[in-house]
XYZ file of C-alpha atoms in Angstrom:
244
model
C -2.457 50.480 -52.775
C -0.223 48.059 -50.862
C -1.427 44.851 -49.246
C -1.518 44.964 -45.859
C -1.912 42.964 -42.282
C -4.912 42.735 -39.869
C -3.165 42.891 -36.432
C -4.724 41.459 -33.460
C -7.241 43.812 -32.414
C -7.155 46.329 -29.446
C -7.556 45.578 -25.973
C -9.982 47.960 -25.737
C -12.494 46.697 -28.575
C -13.936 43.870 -25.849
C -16.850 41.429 -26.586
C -18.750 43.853 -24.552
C -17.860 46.767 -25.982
C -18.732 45.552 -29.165
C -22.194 44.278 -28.330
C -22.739 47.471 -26.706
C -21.845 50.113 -29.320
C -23.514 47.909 -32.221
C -26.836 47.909 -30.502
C -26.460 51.868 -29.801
C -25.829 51.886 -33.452
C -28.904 50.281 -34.164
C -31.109 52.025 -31.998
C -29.683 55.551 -32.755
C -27.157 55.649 -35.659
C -24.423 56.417 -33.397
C -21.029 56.840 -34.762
C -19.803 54.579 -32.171
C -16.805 53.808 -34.142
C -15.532 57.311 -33.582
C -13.241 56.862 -30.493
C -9.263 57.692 -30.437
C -8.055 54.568 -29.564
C -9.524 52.519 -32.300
C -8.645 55.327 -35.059
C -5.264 55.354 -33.590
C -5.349 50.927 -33.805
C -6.590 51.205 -37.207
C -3.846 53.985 -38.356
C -1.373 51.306 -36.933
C -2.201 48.694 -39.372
C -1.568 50.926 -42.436
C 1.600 52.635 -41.646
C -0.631 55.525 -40.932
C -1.547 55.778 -44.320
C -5.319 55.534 -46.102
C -5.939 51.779 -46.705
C -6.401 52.313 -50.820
C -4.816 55.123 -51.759
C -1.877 55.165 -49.608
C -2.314 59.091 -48.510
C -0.627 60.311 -45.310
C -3.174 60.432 -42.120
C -1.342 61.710 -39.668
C -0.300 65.396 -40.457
C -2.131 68.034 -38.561
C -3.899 69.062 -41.484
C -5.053 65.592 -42.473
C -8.211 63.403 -41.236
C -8.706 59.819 -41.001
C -12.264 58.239 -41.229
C -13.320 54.757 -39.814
C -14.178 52.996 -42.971
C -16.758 50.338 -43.018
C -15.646 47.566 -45.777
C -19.260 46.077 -45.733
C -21.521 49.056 -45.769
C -22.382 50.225 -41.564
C -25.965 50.324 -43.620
C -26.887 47.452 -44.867
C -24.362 45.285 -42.809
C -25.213 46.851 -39.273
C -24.139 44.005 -37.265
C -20.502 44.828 -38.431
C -20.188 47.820 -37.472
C -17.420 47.425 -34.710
C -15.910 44.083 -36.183
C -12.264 44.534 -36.510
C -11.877 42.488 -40.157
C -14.498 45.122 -41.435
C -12.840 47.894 -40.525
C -10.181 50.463 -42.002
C -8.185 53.581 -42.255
C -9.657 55.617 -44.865
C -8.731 59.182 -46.771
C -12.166 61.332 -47.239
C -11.966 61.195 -50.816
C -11.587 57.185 -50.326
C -14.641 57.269 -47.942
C -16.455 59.222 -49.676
C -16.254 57.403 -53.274
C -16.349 54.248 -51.348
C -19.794 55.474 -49.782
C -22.669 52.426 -49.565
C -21.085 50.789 -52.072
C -22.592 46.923 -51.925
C -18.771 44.930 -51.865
C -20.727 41.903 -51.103
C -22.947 42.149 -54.929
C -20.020 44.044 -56.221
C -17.124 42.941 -54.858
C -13.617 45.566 -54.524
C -10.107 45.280 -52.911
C -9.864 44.619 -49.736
C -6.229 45.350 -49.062
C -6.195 43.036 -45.645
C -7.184 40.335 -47.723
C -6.260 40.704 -51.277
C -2.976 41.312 -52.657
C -3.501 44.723 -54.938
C -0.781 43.556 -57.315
C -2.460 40.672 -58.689
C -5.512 42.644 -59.784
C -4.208 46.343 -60.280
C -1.161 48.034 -62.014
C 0.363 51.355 -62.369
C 0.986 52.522 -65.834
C 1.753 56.492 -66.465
C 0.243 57.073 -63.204
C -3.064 55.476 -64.069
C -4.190 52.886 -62.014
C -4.641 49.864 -64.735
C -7.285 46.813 -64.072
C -5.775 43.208 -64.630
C -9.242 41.769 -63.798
C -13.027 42.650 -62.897
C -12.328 43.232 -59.217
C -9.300 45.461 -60.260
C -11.589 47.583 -62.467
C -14.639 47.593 -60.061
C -11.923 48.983 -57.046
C -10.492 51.407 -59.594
C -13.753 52.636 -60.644
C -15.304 52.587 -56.705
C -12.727 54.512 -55.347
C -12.408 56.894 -58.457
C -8.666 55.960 -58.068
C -7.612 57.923 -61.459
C -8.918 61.610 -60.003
C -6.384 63.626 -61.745
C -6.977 66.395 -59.023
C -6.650 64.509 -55.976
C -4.529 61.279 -57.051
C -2.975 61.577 -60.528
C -0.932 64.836 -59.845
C 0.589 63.600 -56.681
C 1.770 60.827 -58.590
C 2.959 62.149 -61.324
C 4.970 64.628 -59.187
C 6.308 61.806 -57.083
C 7.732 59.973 -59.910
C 9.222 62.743 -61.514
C 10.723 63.644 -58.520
C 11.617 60.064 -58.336
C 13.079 59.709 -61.775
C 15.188 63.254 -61.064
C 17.296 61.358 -58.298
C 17.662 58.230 -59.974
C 19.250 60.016 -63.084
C 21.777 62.100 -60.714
C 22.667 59.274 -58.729
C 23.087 57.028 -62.209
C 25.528 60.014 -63.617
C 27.506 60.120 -60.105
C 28.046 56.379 -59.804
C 28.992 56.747 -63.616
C 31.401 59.165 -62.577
C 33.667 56.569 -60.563
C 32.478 57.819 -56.844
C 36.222 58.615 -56.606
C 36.454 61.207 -54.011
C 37.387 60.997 -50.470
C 33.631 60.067 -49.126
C 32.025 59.655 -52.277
C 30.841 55.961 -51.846
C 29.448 56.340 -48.533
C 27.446 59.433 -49.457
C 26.687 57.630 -52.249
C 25.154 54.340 -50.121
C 23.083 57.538 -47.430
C 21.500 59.135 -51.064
C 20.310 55.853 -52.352
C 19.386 54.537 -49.004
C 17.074 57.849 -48.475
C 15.970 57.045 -52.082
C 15.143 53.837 -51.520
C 13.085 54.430 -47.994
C 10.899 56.501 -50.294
C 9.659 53.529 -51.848
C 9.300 51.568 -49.185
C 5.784 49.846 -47.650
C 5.501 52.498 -44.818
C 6.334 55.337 -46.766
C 3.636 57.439 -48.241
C 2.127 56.329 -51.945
C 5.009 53.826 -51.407
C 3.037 51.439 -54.738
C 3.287 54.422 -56.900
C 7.536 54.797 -56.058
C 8.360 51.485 -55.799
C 6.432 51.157 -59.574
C 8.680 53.964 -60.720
C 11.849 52.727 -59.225
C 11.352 48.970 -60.454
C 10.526 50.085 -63.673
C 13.226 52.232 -64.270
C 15.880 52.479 -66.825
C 18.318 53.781 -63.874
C 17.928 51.622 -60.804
C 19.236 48.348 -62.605
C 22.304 49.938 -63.836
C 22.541 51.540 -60.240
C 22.474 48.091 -58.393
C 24.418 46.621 -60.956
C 27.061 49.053 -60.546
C 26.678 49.052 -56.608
C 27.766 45.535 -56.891
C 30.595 46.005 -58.780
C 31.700 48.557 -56.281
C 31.539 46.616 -53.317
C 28.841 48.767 -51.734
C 25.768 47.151 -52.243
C 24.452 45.794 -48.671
C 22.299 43.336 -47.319
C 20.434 46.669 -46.294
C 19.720 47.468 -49.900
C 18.965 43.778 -50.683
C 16.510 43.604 -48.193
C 15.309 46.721 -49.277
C 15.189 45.566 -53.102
C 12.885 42.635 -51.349
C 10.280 44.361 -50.332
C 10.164 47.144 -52.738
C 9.623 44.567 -55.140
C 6.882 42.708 -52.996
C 4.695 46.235 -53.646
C 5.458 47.132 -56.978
C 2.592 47.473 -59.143
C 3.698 46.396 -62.320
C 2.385 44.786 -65.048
C-alpha cells in the first residue's frame, strides 16, 4: 500500500448525475457506480493498481470493483462522492465488505500516508499503531495464498538482481559497454520499485532494506555513473518504502 492522490474528479460525474444515480440507488439498489468512465477515472488515480494492496487491474484477466470507503449501506448518500470512492482488487472488496470505517476506522490511502502506520517485515504486513492493525486485519492483508506468496516471490526475485548486479559492479564494469548496460539493468531494476509499478511498497521495502543497493549506489558514485535519473529515482522509492 502506497499513498496516493485524489485527482479532480471526472467531467462526467456532474452535480446532476450524482443526485440522480444516488436517489436510483436508494430507491432500487442500483449499482449506479458501475459505468466505464468512472472505473476507468478511478484506475487513473492508482496507477491502475488496487488502492490497498497494490495488485495490477488492468490485465485482461483481472477485474476492478468500485469500492465504497464508507459502506454504500449504511452511508447511502455517498455512494457517487468522488473522496469515497476507490479502485479495489476482489479479495480487497471483499474483506473490506460493510466494514463500519467510521466506528472502526482503516487506511484510507488518499488520505493517510500507509508508512506511518504499516510496515513490511518478511513479507508480513506489520502494525505501527491501532489503525495499522485494524487495516491489516480488515483487508486480511497477510493471506499467504493471495498476498504473501506474491511477495515473497517478488523480493526474491528482487534480491536475485541486486546480488548479480552487486558482483558485476564488483567486477570493475571494464568492458567495452559495460557501464552503460550496467546504468539500463539497474534503471529496469529500479522502475520495479517504483510508485506506479505493481506491489511497488513491497520492492521498494526490499530494495531500501538491502544489504546490496547501498554498496551499489555507493559504487555508482564512485564510477561516475550515478544520474540525477537514479537520484530522483532513489527519492521516491524512498517516499514508499515501508520500513520500520
Amino acid at each position: 500500500m502506497i499513498k496516493l492522490t485524489r485527482g479532480v474528479a471526472p467531467e462526467k460525474l456532474t452535480e446532476q448525475f450524482v443526485k440522480e444515480g444516488t436517489a436510483e440507488f436508494k430507491k432500487t439498489k442500483a449499482s449506479v457506480w458501475n459505468v466505464q468512465w468512472l472505473k476507468d477515472a478511478l484506475l487513473d488515480l492508482s496507477h491502475k493498481k488496487c488502492a490497498y494492496c497494490e495488485m495490477d487491474l488492468k490485465g485482461e484477466s483481472k477485474y476492478m470493483e468500485v469500492e465504497h470507503f464508507r459502506d454504500k449501506g449504511k452511508y447511502p448518500d455517498d455512494v457517487l462522492k468522488w473522496e469515497n470512492l476507490l479502485p479495489s482488487c476482489k479479495h480487497c472488496n471483499g474483506h473490506k465488505s460493510t466494514h463500519d470505517v467510521v466506528d472502526d476506522p482503516i487506511i484510507n490511502p488518499f488520505e493517510d500516508d500507509p508508512k506511518e502506520h504499516i510496515y513490511l517485515k518478511s513479507y508480513l504486513y506489520k502494525s505501527k499503531d491501532d489503525l495499522g492493525r485494524s487495516t491489516i486485519d480488515v483487508l486480511d492483508l497477510n493471506d499467504s495464498t493471495r498476498l504473501v506468496s506474491v511477495r515473497c516471490q517478488l523480493g526474491t526475485q528482487l534480491n536475485k538482481l541486486l546480488e548479480k548486479r552487486l558482483n558485476e559492479i564488483e567486477d570493475g564494469l571494464t568492458k567495452k559497454g559495460a557501464k552503460k548496460r550496467f546504468q539500463n539493468d539497474m534503471r529496469e531494476l529500479m522502475k520495479a520499485c517504483l510508485p506506479e509499478a505493481e506491489y511497488s511498497a513491497v520492492c521498494a521495502t526490499e530494495l531500501m532494506e538491502s544489504v546490496e543497493y547501498p554498496q551499489i549506489v555507493k559504487l555508482m558514485k564512485e564510477l561516475g555513473i550515478w544520474s540525477d535519473e537514479f537520484e530522483d529515482y532513489h527519492t521516491r522509492i524512498s517516499s514508499i518504502a515501508l520500513t520500520l
